[in-house]
Amino acid sequence: MNTLLLRLCAALAPLPLLLAVPLQDGGEPAQEVVWDQAELEQLAQRIQGEIEQLRGQAFQQPVAVQVASREELIDYMKRRTEESDPPEKIAADERIAKLLAMIPPDMDLLATAYDLLEEQVAGFYDPPSKTFYLMETMPKGFAGPILAHELVHALDDQLYDLDTRMKELADHSDRLQAYRFVVEGSGTSGGNLWTMQNMDQVDLSGYQEMMDAQNASLAAAPSWLWKPLLGAYLQGAAFLTRTDSVLAGQTQQASNDD
């Protein structure tokens, strides 16, 4: 099944918000970012309160926040993948993709997925440790929407134990994908609503450059990897807002009803 990247994101998050950080030649950040731990904690605490107001549901405990390097992200992806997907399952996914001519015969599918996520991930929430990690290269002007998106995932995890449910569905690709759409739809809806209500706190300078970089990395990857992922963001939010419109799903409040 074409759900490898979706499962990798399930191991990473619930799904991280996909925003690329523009890099200069040589791989250095386009702007220097120095995060202070106390500053990050203060920002996260404030946004947690605002997410509670948006959702009408309360966090059971504060969400720990930390800054992470790209090396830490890669190590985390690999560790969580080893926990959730045995090598034979990953090999079977790759064989299926190649037999269907969805990827080149010489492509290492797992390595390609890692490369794509490394370029896209701005932060990730780790359910076992109940901690959100913000990438150290993320500009401060964009941190609010990322925190809002991931803190919605953190709230859902505290209320519904997302990690346990995903493990229960690990052997059922279609069910796991459907559940992932619900999880990601919640994060997308809540994060977008927070952003629309707090645009004065978001620095949009360089936004187009960031989107261009994100789109370029997606275009270079096989659709086998990125289509299920984008579907989770777009269709998941539409499903939770009870609309057939992808655009409306990005800007409306998801229902808390069963």
Short mmCIF file of N, CA, C and O in Angstrom, two decimals, residues 13-128:
data_model
loop_
_atom_site.label_atom_id
_atom_site.label_comp_id
_atom_site.label_asym_id
_atom_site.label_seq_id
_atom_site.Cartn_x
_atom_site.Cartn_y
_atom_site.Cartn_z
N ALA A 13 4.85 11.89 14.69
CA ALA A 13 4.06 12.91 15.33
C ALA A 13 3.05 12.32 16.29
O ALA A 13 3.52 11.66 17.21
N PRO A 14 1.78 12.52 16.22
CA PRO A 14 0.97 12.79 15.07
C PRO A 14 1.58 13.81 14.10
O PRO A 14 2.36 14.65 14.50
N LEU A 15 1.14 13.71 12.90
CA LEU A 15 1.80 14.36 11.77
C LEU A 15 2.36 15.73 12.07
O LEU A 15 1.67 16.59 12.60
N PRO A 16 3.61 15.93 11.62
CA PRO A 16 4.19 17.27 11.73
C PRO A 16 3.60 18.19 10.69
O PRO A 16 3.18 17.75 9.64
N LEU A 17 3.59 19.53 10.99
CA LEU A 17 3.18 20.50 10.00
C LEU A 17 4.25 20.59 8.95
O LEU A 17 5.43 20.77 9.25
N LEU A 18 3.89 20.50 7.67
CA LEU A 18 4.86 20.51 6.60
C LEU A 18 5.12 21.94 6.16
O LEU A 18 4.38 22.53 5.41
N LEU A 19 6.24 22.50 6.63
CA LEU A 19 6.71 23.80 6.19
C LEU A 19 8.21 23.69 5.99
O LEU A 19 8.93 23.28 6.89
N ALA A 20 8.68 24.07 4.83
CA ALA A 20 10.11 23.97 4.56
C ALA A 20 10.80 25.23 5.04
O ALA A 20 10.27 26.32 4.95
N VAL A 21 12.02 25.09 5.55
CA VAL A 21 12.85 26.22 5.95
C VAL A 21 13.78 26.54 4.80
O VAL A 21 14.59 25.71 4.40
N PRO A 22 13.72 27.76 4.19
CA PRO A 22 14.59 28.05 3.07
C PRO A 22 16.04 28.04 3.49
O PRO A 22 16.41 28.60 4.51
N LEU A 23 16.89 27.41 2.69
CA LEU A 23 18.31 27.32 2.97
C LEU A 23 19.12 28.06 1.93
O LEU A 23 18.76 28.10 0.75
N GLN A 24 20.20 28.64 2.36
CA GLN A 24 21.13 29.24 1.43
C GLN A 24 22.05 28.16 0.87
O GLN A 24 22.04 27.02 1.32
N ASP A 25 22.85 28.51 -0.13
CA ASP A 25 23.82 27.57 -0.67
C ASP A 25 24.74 27.09 0.45
O ASP A 25 25.17 27.87 1.29
N GLY A 26 25.04 25.81 0.45
CA GLY A 26 25.88 25.25 1.49
C GLY A 26 25.09 24.70 2.65
O GLY A 26 25.65 24.17 3.59
N GLY A 27 23.74 24.83 2.58
CA GLY A 27 22.90 24.21 3.59
C GLY A 27 22.74 25.00 4.87
O GLY A 27 22.23 24.51 5.85
N GLU A 28 23.15 26.29 4.88
CA GLU A 28 23.00 27.09 6.08
C GLU A 28 21.64 27.76 6.09
O GLU A 28 21.09 28.09 5.04
N PRO A 29 21.02 27.96 7.25
CA PRO A 29 19.72 28.61 7.29
C PRO A 29 19.75 29.99 6.66
O PRO A 29 20.75 30.71 6.73
N ALA A 30 18.64 30.37 6.02
CA ALA A 30 18.56 31.67 5.36
C ALA A 30 18.61 32.80 6.39
O ALA A 30 18.93 33.92 6.06
N GLN A 31 18.27 32.55 7.61
CA GLN A 31 18.38 33.53 8.67
C GLN A 31 18.78 32.81 9.95
O GLN A 31 18.43 31.66 10.17
N GLU A 32 19.54 33.51 10.76
CA GLU A 32 19.98 32.90 12.01
C GLU A 32 18.82 32.87 13.00
O GLU A 32 18.12 33.86 13.19
N VAL A 33 18.61 31.71 13.60
CA VAL A 33 17.54 31.56 14.58
C VAL A 33 18.16 31.04 15.87
O VAL A 33 18.82 30.00 15.87
N VAL A 34 17.95 31.74 16.95
CA VAL A 34 18.44 31.31 18.25
C VAL A 34 17.26 31.26 19.21
O VAL A 34 16.73 32.31 19.63
N TRP A 35 16.82 30.05 19.52
CA TRP A 35 15.68 29.88 20.40
C TRP A 35 16.14 29.80 21.85
O TRP A 35 17.06 29.07 22.19
N ASP A 36 15.46 30.55 22.72
CA ASP A 36 15.68 30.46 24.16
C ASP A 36 14.61 29.54 24.73
O ASP A 36 13.42 29.68 24.40
N GLN A 37 15.00 28.57 25.56
CA GLN A 37 14.06 27.59 26.08
C GLN A 37 12.91 28.24 26.83
O GLN A 37 11.74 27.88 26.66
N ALA A 38 13.20 29.23 27.64
CA ALA A 38 12.15 29.90 28.40
C ALA A 38 11.18 30.62 27.46
O ALA A 38 9.97 30.63 27.69
N GLU A 39 11.72 31.21 26.41
CA GLU A 39 10.88 31.90 25.43
C GLU A 39 9.94 30.93 24.73
O GLU A 39 8.75 31.21 24.55
N LEU A 40 10.47 29.76 24.35
CA LEU A 40 9.66 28.75 23.68
C LEU A 40 8.58 28.22 24.62
O LEU A 40 7.42 28.04 24.21
N GLU A 41 8.92 27.97 25.86
CA GLU A 41 7.94 27.47 26.82
C GLU A 41 6.82 28.49 27.06
O GLU A 41 5.64 28.12 27.17
N GLN A 42 7.17 29.76 27.14
CA GLN A 42 6.18 30.81 27.36
C GLN A 42 5.22 30.88 26.16
O GLN A 42 3.99 31.00 26.34
N LEU A 43 5.75 30.81 24.95
CA LEU A 43 4.93 30.84 23.75
C LEU A 43 3.99 29.63 23.70
O LEU A 43 2.79 29.76 23.42
N ALA A 44 4.53 28.45 24.01
CA ALA A 44 3.72 27.23 23.98
C ALA A 44 2.61 27.27 25.01
O ALA A 44 1.47 26.84 24.74
N GLN A 45 2.91 27.77 26.19
CA GLN A 45 1.90 27.83 27.25
C GLN A 45 0.75 28.75 26.84
O GLN A 45 -0.43 28.43 27.06
N ARG A 46 1.08 29.88 26.24
CA ARG A 46 0.03 30.80 25.81
C ARG A 46 -0.84 30.18 24.72
O ARG A 46 -2.08 30.27 24.77
N ILE A 47 -0.21 29.52 23.75
CA ILE A 47 -0.97 28.94 22.65
C ILE A 47 -1.81 27.76 23.13
O ILE A 47 -2.92 27.53 22.63
N GLN A 48 -1.33 27.01 24.13
CA GLN A 48 -2.16 25.95 24.69
C GLN A 48 -3.48 26.50 25.21
O GLN A 48 -4.55 25.91 24.99
N GLY A 49 -3.43 27.62 25.91
CA GLY A 49 -4.66 28.24 26.41
C GLY A 49 -5.58 28.66 25.28
O GLY A 49 -6.81 28.52 25.37
N GLU A 50 -5.02 29.16 24.21
CA GLU A 50 -5.83 29.60 23.07
C GLU A 50 -6.43 28.42 22.32
O GLU A 50 -7.56 28.50 21.82
N ILE A 51 -5.71 27.31 22.26
CA ILE A 51 -6.25 26.09 21.64
C ILE A 51 -7.41 25.55 22.48
O ILE A 51 -8.43 25.09 21.94
N GLU A 52 -7.29 25.61 23.79
CA GLU A 52 -8.39 25.18 24.66
C GLU A 52 -9.65 25.99 24.39
O GLU A 52 -10.76 25.43 24.34
N GLN A 53 -9.51 27.28 24.19
CA GLN A 53 -10.66 28.12 23.91
C GLN A 53 -11.26 27.77 22.55
O GLN A 53 -12.50 27.74 22.40
N LEU A 54 -10.42 27.52 21.57
CA LEU A 54 -10.91 27.17 20.24
C LEU A 54 -11.67 25.85 20.26
O LEU A 54 -12.73 25.73 19.63
N ARG A 55 -11.13 24.88 20.96
CA ARG A 55 -11.71 23.54 20.96
C ARG A 55 -12.81 23.34 21.98
O ARG A 55 -13.62 22.42 21.86
N GLY A 56 -12.82 24.14 23.03
CA GLY A 56 -13.77 23.90 24.10
C GLY A 56 -13.41 22.66 24.90
O GLY A 56 -14.27 22.05 25.54
N GLN A 57 -12.14 22.28 24.89
CA GLN A 57 -11.64 21.12 25.62
C GLN A 57 -10.32 21.51 26.28
O GLN A 57 -9.56 22.31 25.74
N ALA A 58 -10.04 20.93 27.44
CA ALA A 58 -8.88 21.33 28.23
C ALA A 58 -7.78 20.29 28.16
O ALA A 58 -8.04 19.08 28.10
N PHE A 59 -6.54 20.77 28.17
CA PHE A 59 -5.39 19.88 28.31
C PHE A 59 -5.41 19.26 29.70
O PHE A 59 -5.71 19.93 30.70
N GLN A 60 -5.08 17.97 29.78
CA GLN A 60 -5.01 17.30 31.07
C GLN A 60 -3.72 17.63 31.81
O GLN A 60 -3.65 17.52 33.02
N GLN A 61 -2.70 18.02 31.03
CA GLN A 61 -1.41 18.41 31.61
C GLN A 61 -0.69 19.28 30.60
O GLN A 61 -0.97 19.22 29.40
N PRO A 62 0.24 20.13 31.06
CA PRO A 62 1.00 20.97 30.12
C PRO A 62 1.83 20.10 29.17
O PRO A 62 2.25 19.00 29.52
N VAL A 63 2.04 20.60 27.96
CA VAL A 63 2.85 19.90 26.96
C VAL A 63 4.28 20.41 27.03
O VAL A 63 4.52 21.62 26.90
N ALA A 64 5.22 19.51 27.26
CA ALA A 64 6.63 19.90 27.28
C ALA A 64 7.07 20.28 25.87
O ALA A 64 6.60 19.70 24.88
N VAL A 65 7.96 21.26 25.76
CA VAL A 65 8.46 21.70 24.46
C VAL A 65 9.98 21.77 24.51
O VAL A 65 10.58 22.15 25.53
N GLN A 66 10.60 21.41 23.40
CA GLN A 66 12.06 21.46 23.28
C GLN A 66 12.43 21.81 21.85
O GLN A 66 11.62 21.65 20.92
N VAL A 67 13.66 22.25 21.66
CA VAL A 67 14.21 22.52 20.34
C VAL A 67 14.98 21.29 19.88
O VAL A 67 15.66 20.65 20.69
N ALA A 68 14.86 20.93 18.60
CA ALA A 68 15.52 19.75 18.07
C ALA A 68 16.35 20.12 16.84
O ALA A 68 15.99 21.00 16.06
N SER A 69 17.48 19.42 16.67
CA SER A 69 18.32 19.58 15.49
C SER A 69 17.87 18.61 14.41
O SER A 69 17.10 17.68 14.66
N ARG A 70 18.36 18.79 13.20
CA ARG A 70 18.02 17.87 12.12
C ARG A 70 18.57 16.48 12.40
O ARG A 70 17.95 15.47 12.05
N GLU A 71 19.72 16.42 13.02
CA GLU A 71 20.29 15.11 13.37
C GLU A 71 19.38 14.38 14.35
O GLU A 71 19.17 13.16 14.23
N GLU A 72 18.84 15.11 15.30
CA GLU A 72 17.91 14.49 16.26
C GLU A 72 16.63 14.04 15.57
O GLU A 72 16.07 12.99 15.90
N LEU A 73 16.18 14.82 14.59
CA LEU A 73 14.99 14.43 13.82
C LEU A 73 15.24 13.12 13.08
O LEU A 73 14.41 12.21 13.11
N ILE A 74 16.37 13.02 12.40
CA ILE A 74 16.68 11.81 11.63
C ILE A 74 16.77 10.60 12.55
O ILE A 74 16.22 9.53 12.26
N ASP A 75 17.48 10.76 13.67
CA ASP A 75 17.59 9.65 14.62
C ASP A 75 16.22 9.23 15.13
O ASP A 75 15.94 8.03 15.27
N TYR A 76 15.37 10.19 15.38
CA TYR A 76 14.03 9.89 15.89
C TYR A 76 13.20 9.16 14.84
O TYR A 76 12.51 8.18 15.14
N MET A 77 13.26 9.63 13.60
CA MET A 77 12.51 8.96 12.53
C MET A 77 12.93 7.50 12.41
O MET A 77 12.09 6.60 12.30
N LYS A 78 14.22 7.26 12.44
CA LYS A 78 14.71 5.90 12.28
C LYS A 78 14.30 5.02 13.45
O LYS A 78 13.88 3.87 13.27
N ARG A 79 14.39 5.55 14.66
CA ARG A 79 14.04 4.76 15.84
C ARG A 79 12.56 4.40 15.84
O ARG A 79 12.18 3.26 16.10
N ARG A 80 11.72 5.38 15.55
CA ARG A 80 10.29 5.12 15.56
C ARG A 80 9.87 4.20 14.42
O ARG A 80 8.94 3.40 14.56
N THR A 81 10.54 4.31 13.28
CA THR A 81 10.23 3.41 12.17
C THR A 81 10.57 1.98 12.54
O THR A 81 9.82 1.03 12.25
N GLU A 82 11.71 1.78 13.19
CA GLU A 82 12.10 0.43 13.63
C GLU A 82 11.08 -0.15 14.60
O GLU A 82 10.83 -1.35 14.62
N GLU A 83 10.49 0.72 15.43
CA GLU A 83 9.50 0.26 16.40
C GLU A 83 8.18 -0.12 15.75
O GLU A 83 7.48 -1.02 16.21
N SER A 84 7.83 0.56 14.67
CA SER A 84 6.49 0.40 14.08
C SER A 84 6.46 -0.47 12.84
O SER A 84 5.40 -1.03 12.51
N ASP A 85 7.56 -0.58 12.11
CA ASP A 85 7.55 -1.31 10.84
C ASP A 85 8.73 -2.27 10.75
O ASP A 85 9.88 -1.82 10.68
N PRO A 86 8.49 -3.57 10.75
CA PRO A 86 9.59 -4.53 10.58
C PRO A 86 10.19 -4.41 9.20
O PRO A 86 9.52 -3.97 8.24
N PRO A 87 11.47 -4.77 9.03
CA PRO A 87 12.13 -4.64 7.73
C PRO A 87 11.39 -5.34 6.60
O PRO A 87 11.36 -4.84 5.47
N GLU A 88 10.78 -6.49 6.88
CA GLU A 88 10.07 -7.21 5.83
C GLU A 88 8.85 -6.44 5.32
O GLU A 88 8.50 -6.52 4.14
N LYS A 89 8.21 -5.69 6.20
CA LYS A 89 7.08 -4.87 5.78
C LYS A 89 7.54 -3.73 4.88
O LYS A 89 6.92 -3.42 3.85
N ILE A 90 8.62 -3.08 5.26
CA ILE A 90 9.16 -1.99 4.45
C ILE A 90 9.61 -2.51 3.09
O ILE A 90 9.36 -1.89 2.06
N ALA A 91 10.26 -3.68 3.09
CA ALA A 91 10.70 -4.27 1.82
C ALA A 91 9.52 -4.62 0.93
O ALA A 91 9.56 -4.44 -0.30
N ALA A 92 8.43 -5.11 1.53
CA ALA A 92 7.24 -5.45 0.75
C ALA A 92 6.62 -4.21 0.13
O ALA A 92 6.18 -4.22 -1.02
N ASP A 93 6.56 -3.11 0.89
CA ASP A 93 6.04 -1.86 0.35
C ASP A 93 6.85 -1.41 -0.87
O ASP A 93 6.29 -0.97 -1.88
N GLU A 94 8.15 -1.52 -0.75
CA GLU A 94 9.02 -1.10 -1.86
C GLU A 94 8.82 -1.99 -3.08
O GLU A 94 8.74 -1.49 -4.22
N ARG A 95 8.70 -3.29 -2.88
CA ARG A 95 8.48 -4.20 -4.01
C ARG A 95 7.17 -3.90 -4.72
O ARG A 95 7.09 -3.90 -5.95
N ILE A 96 6.11 -3.66 -3.94
CA ILE A 96 4.81 -3.34 -4.53
C ILE A 96 4.90 -2.07 -5.37
O ILE A 96 4.39 -2.01 -6.50
N ALA A 97 5.53 -1.04 -4.82
CA ALA A 97 5.65 0.23 -5.54
C ALA A 97 6.41 0.04 -6.85
O ALA A 97 6.07 0.63 -7.88
N LYS A 98 7.44 -0.78 -6.83
CA LYS A 98 8.24 -1.00 -8.04
C LYS A 98 7.48 -1.86 -9.05
O LYS A 98 7.54 -1.61 -10.26
N LEU A 99 6.76 -2.86 -8.58
CA LEU A 99 5.99 -3.71 -9.49
C LEU A 99 4.89 -2.92 -10.18
O LEU A 99 4.53 -3.20 -11.34
N LEU A 100 4.35 -1.92 -9.50
CA LEU A 100 3.32 -1.08 -10.09
C LEU A 100 3.90 0.10 -10.87
O LEU A 100 3.15 0.95 -11.36
N ALA A 101 5.23 0.14 -10.97
CA ALA A 101 5.93 1.21 -11.69
C ALA A 101 5.65 2.59 -11.10
O ALA A 101 5.63 3.59 -11.82
N MET A 102 5.45 2.64 -9.79
CA MET A 102 5.20 3.91 -9.12
C MET A 102 6.48 4.60 -8.69
O MET A 102 6.49 5.80 -8.40
N ILE A 103 7.57 3.83 -8.59
CA ILE A 103 8.88 4.39 -8.28
C ILE A 103 9.90 3.72 -9.17
O ILE A 103 9.66 2.62 -9.68
N PRO A 104 11.07 4.34 -9.39
CA PRO A 104 12.11 3.73 -10.23
C PRO A 104 12.62 2.42 -9.62
O PRO A 104 12.61 2.25 -8.40
N PRO A 105 13.08 1.49 -10.46
CA PRO A 105 13.54 0.19 -9.97
C PRO A 105 14.71 0.27 -8.99
O PRO A 105 14.88 -0.62 -8.16
N ASP A 106 15.52 1.33 -9.10
CA ASP A 106 16.70 1.45 -8.25
C ASP A 106 16.49 2.35 -7.04
O ASP A 106 17.43 2.65 -6.30
N MET A 107 15.26 2.78 -6.79
CA MET A 107 15.01 3.71 -5.68
C MET A 107 14.96 2.98 -4.35
O MET A 107 14.36 1.91 -4.22
N ASP A 108 15.61 3.56 -3.35
CA ASP A 108 15.47 3.12 -1.96
C ASP A 108 14.31 3.92 -1.38
O ASP A 108 14.45 5.12 -1.06
N LEU A 109 13.15 3.29 -1.23
CA LEU A 109 11.95 4.01 -0.86
C LEU A 109 12.05 4.61 0.53
O LEU A 109 11.64 5.76 0.76
N LEU A 110 12.58 3.88 1.48
CA LEU A 110 12.67 4.38 2.85
C LEU A 110 13.62 5.58 2.93
O LEU A 110 13.31 6.59 3.56
N ALA A 111 14.77 5.48 2.26
CA ALA A 111 15.72 6.59 2.27
C ALA A 111 15.13 7.83 1.61
O ALA A 111 15.34 8.96 2.06
N THR A 112 14.36 7.62 0.54
CA THR A 112 13.71 8.74 -0.13
C THR A 112 12.69 9.40 0.78
O THR A 112 12.57 10.63 0.82
N ALA A 113 11.95 8.59 1.51
CA ALA A 113 10.97 9.14 2.46
C ALA A 113 11.66 9.94 3.55
O ALA A 113 11.20 11.02 3.94
N TYR A 114 12.78 9.43 4.07
CA TYR A 114 13.54 10.17 5.08
C TYR A 114 13.99 11.52 4.53
O TYR A 114 13.90 12.56 5.20
N ASP A 115 14.53 11.51 3.29
CA ASP A 115 15.02 12.75 2.69
C ASP A 115 13.90 13.76 2.54
O ASP A 115 14.08 14.96 2.80
N LEU A 116 12.72 13.30 2.12
CA LEU A 116 11.59 14.20 1.94
C LEU A 116 11.17 14.82 3.26
O LEU A 116 10.98 16.03 3.37
N LEU A 117 11.05 13.99 4.29
CA LEU A 117 10.63 14.50 5.59
C LEU A 117 11.67 15.44 6.20
O LEU A 117 11.33 16.43 6.84
N GLU A 118 12.93 15.14 5.98
CA GLU A 118 13.98 16.00 6.53
C GLU A 118 13.85 17.42 5.99
O GLU A 118 14.09 18.40 6.70
N GLU A 119 13.45 17.54 4.72
CA GLU A 119 13.30 18.85 4.11
C GLU A 119 12.00 19.54 4.51
O GLU A 119 11.90 20.76 4.47
N GLN A 120 10.99 18.77 4.90
CA GLN A 120 9.66 19.32 5.12
C GLN A 120 9.34 19.61 6.58
O GLN A 120 8.57 20.52 6.86
N VAL A 121 9.89 18.84 7.49
CA VAL A 121 9.42 18.88 8.88
C VAL A 121 9.86 20.15 9.59
O VAL A 121 11.03 20.51 9.57
N ALA A 122 8.91 20.82 10.21
CA ALA A 122 9.19 22.01 11.00
C ALA A 122 9.15 21.72 12.49
O ALA A 122 9.70 22.47 13.29
N GLY A 123 8.50 20.64 12.86
CA GLY A 123 8.41 20.25 14.25
C GLY A 123 7.67 18.95 14.36
O GLY A 123 7.04 18.50 13.39
N PHE A 124 7.74 18.30 15.51
CA PHE A 124 7.03 17.04 15.68
C PHE A 124 6.67 16.82 17.14
O PHE A 124 7.36 17.27 18.05
N TYR A 125 5.55 16.16 17.32
CA TYR A 125 5.06 15.83 18.66
C TYR A 125 5.28 14.34 18.90
O TYR A 125 4.91 13.51 18.09
N ASP A 126 5.91 14.03 20.03
CA ASP A 126 6.23 12.64 20.37
C ASP A 126 5.25 12.15 21.44
O ASP A 126 5.34 12.54 22.60
N PRO A 127 4.29 11.29 21.04
CA PRO A 127 3.29 10.83 22.02
C PRO A 127 3.88 10.12 23.25
O PRO A 127 3.41 10.37 24.37
N PRO A 128 4.87 9.22 23.11
CA PRO A 128 5.37 8.53 24.31
C PRO A 128 5.89 9.47 25.40
O PRO A 128 5.65 9.26 26.58
#
